Amino acid sequence: DVSDASGMNLMDIRAKCWSWQLLQATVHASSGTQKPEPKRVLNSHDLGTDAEKLFRKLGGNEGVVPSYSVLGGMSRYFVDKYGFSPKCQ
């Protein structure tokens, strides 16, 4: 969501989408193997590079969702460990 995405510092805050340059910088800093490429728009048809894999893991073309979005139900782990209702979203 927008609040988590901006807190991760991987989001272009003005455009409210993942920043290609920041994704590349993250991958480059963690692996030390990829050099940043010129700025471009990512989409789900881009495959292969670690930055593109990170983009897909972050939701790809779905982009950054509003903070009030329901992304799914409560994990079984939290239901069992902490007693949350399985209907919790």
mmCIF file of C-alpha atoms in Angstrom:
data_model
loop_
_atom_site.group_PDB
_atom_site.id
_atom_site.type_symbol
_atom_site.label_atom_id
_atom_site.label_comp_id
_atom_site.label_asym_id
_atom_site.label_seq_id
_atom_site.Cartn_x
_atom_site.Cartn_y
_atom_site.Cartn_z
ATOM 1 C CA ASP A 1 0.000 0.000 0.000
ATOM 2 C CA VAL A 2 0.998 3.629 -0.366
ATOM 3 C CA SER A 3 2.168 4.065 3.242
ATOM 4 C CA ASP A 4 4.350 0.932 3.186
ATOM 5 C CA ALA A 5 5.619 1.643 -0.315
ATOM 6 C CA SER A 6 6.712 5.162 0.530
ATOM 7 C CA GLY A 7 8.277 3.915 3.766
ATOM 8 C CA MET A 8 10.320 1.360 1.825
ATOM 9 C CA ASN A 9 11.677 4.238 -0.277
ATOM 10 C CA LEU A 10 11.034 2.303 -3.504
ATOM 11 C CA MET A 11 8.097 4.408 -4.632
ATOM 12 C CA ASP A 12 7.953 7.487 -6.831
ATOM 13 C CA ILE A 13 5.817 9.450 -4.379
ATOM 14 C CA ARG A 14 4.579 11.987 -6.929
ATOM 15 C CA ALA A 15 3.511 9.336 -9.470
ATOM 16 C CA LYS A 16 2.402 6.809 -6.798
ATOM 17 C CA CYS A 17 4.103 3.917 -8.574
ATOM 18 C CA TRP A 18 7.266 1.869 -8.145
ATOM 19 C CA SER A 19 10.395 3.762 -9.141
ATOM 20 C CA TRP A 20 12.494 1.896 -11.706
ATOM 21 C CA GLN A 21 15.613 3.754 -10.620
ATOM 22 C CA LEU A 22 15.079 2.913 -6.951
ATOM 23 C CA LEU A 23 14.332 -0.755 -7.711
ATOM 24 C CA GLN A 24 17.523 -0.926 -9.735
ATOM 25 C CA ALA A 25 19.532 0.800 -7.011
ATOM 26 C CA THR A 26 18.201 -1.667 -4.435
ATOM 27 C CA VAL A 27 19.169 -4.658 -6.550
ATOM 28 C CA HIS A 28 22.545 -3.152 -7.406
ATOM 29 C CA ALA A 29 23.324 -2.396 -3.762
ATOM 30 C CA SER A 30 22.338 -5.872 -2.571
ATOM 31 C CA SER A 31 24.015 -7.891 -5.316
ATOM 32 C CA GLY A 32 26.775 -5.638 -6.511
ATOM 33 C CA THR A 33 26.430 -7.248 -9.949
ATOM 34 C CA GLN A 34 23.964 -5.145 -11.916
ATOM 35 C CA LYS A 35 24.594 -1.623 -13.090
ATOM 36 C CA PRO A 36 21.580 0.701 -13.105
ATOM 37 C CA GLU A 37 19.863 1.125 -16.476
ATOM 38 C CA PRO A 38 18.224 4.295 -17.800
ATOM 39 C CA LYS A 39 14.826 5.220 -16.370
ATOM 40 C CA ARG A 40 11.916 3.426 -18.031
ATOM 41 C CA VAL A 41 8.383 2.301 -17.298
ATOM 42 C CA LEU A 42 8.120 -1.258 -16.042
ATOM 43 C CA ASN A 43 5.385 -3.644 -17.011
ATOM 44 C CA SER A 44 4.686 -7.328 -16.557
ATOM 45 C CA HIS A 45 6.175 -8.144 -19.970
ATOM 46 C CA ASP A 46 9.647 -7.237 -18.702
ATOM 47 C CA LEU A 47 11.288 -10.437 -17.512
ATOM 48 C CA GLY A 48 14.684 -11.525 -16.403
ATOM 49 C CA THR A 49 16.550 -8.892 -14.466
ATOM 50 C CA ASP A 50 16.557 -8.878 -10.698
ATOM 51 C CA ALA A 51 14.942 -5.421 -10.666
ATOM 52 C CA GLU A 52 12.111 -6.762 -12.814
ATOM 53 C CA LYS A 53 11.714 -9.756 -10.481
ATOM 54 C CA LEU A 54 11.505 -7.363 -7.521
ATOM 55 C CA PHE A 55 8.934 -5.280 -9.419
ATOM 56 C CA ARG A 56 6.748 -8.374 -9.945
ATOM 57 C CA LYS A 57 7.060 -9.378 -6.267
ATOM 58 C CA LEU A 58 5.816 -5.920 -5.305
ATOM 59 C CA GLY A 59 2.687 -6.333 -7.403
ATOM 60 C CA GLY A 60 3.931 -5.488 -10.876
ATOM 61 C CA ASN A 61 1.465 -3.607 -13.019
ATOM 62 C CA GLU A 62 -1.072 -3.525 -10.195
ATOM 63 C CA GLY A 63 1.140 -0.822 -8.757
ATOM 64 C CA VAL A 64 0.864 0.661 -5.324
ATOM 65 C CA VAL A 65 -2.615 0.210 -3.884
ATOM 66 C CA PRO A 66 -4.420 2.648 -1.567
ATOM 67 C CA SER A 67 -3.848 2.066 2.154
ATOM 68 C CA TYR A 68 -7.503 1.121 2.703
ATOM 69 C CA SER A 69 -7.378 -1.779 0.198
ATOM 70 C CA VAL A 70 -8.212 -5.278 1.407
ATOM 71 C CA LEU A 71 -5.437 -7.549 0.217
ATOM 72 C CA GLY A 72 -6.727 -10.799 1.648
ATOM 73 C CA GLY A 73 -7.658 -12.681 4.746
ATOM 74 C CA MET A 74 -5.762 -13.151 7.980
ATOM 75 C CA SER A 75 -2.881 -15.604 7.820
ATOM 76 C CA ARG A 76 -3.518 -18.950 9.520
ATOM 77 C CA TYR A 77 -0.340 -18.309 11.530
ATOM 78 C CA PHE A 78 -1.845 -15.219 13.212
ATOM 79 C CA VAL A 79 -5.202 -16.916 13.693
ATOM 80 C CA ASP A 80 -3.559 -19.840 15.513
ATOM 81 C CA LYS A 81 -0.883 -17.933 17.421
ATOM 82 C CA TYR A 82 -2.767 -14.793 18.435
ATOM 83 C CA GLY A 83 -6.432 -15.790 18.200
ATOM 84 C CA PHE A 84 -7.484 -13.471 15.374
ATOM 85 C CA SER A 85 -10.728 -14.375 13.687
ATOM 86 C CA PRO A 86 -10.195 -16.233 10.396
ATOM 87 C CA LYS A 87 -12.767 -13.823 8.898
ATOM 88 C CA CYS A 88 -10.501 -10.871 9.676
ATOM 89 C CA GLN A 89 -9.304 -8.897 6.622
#
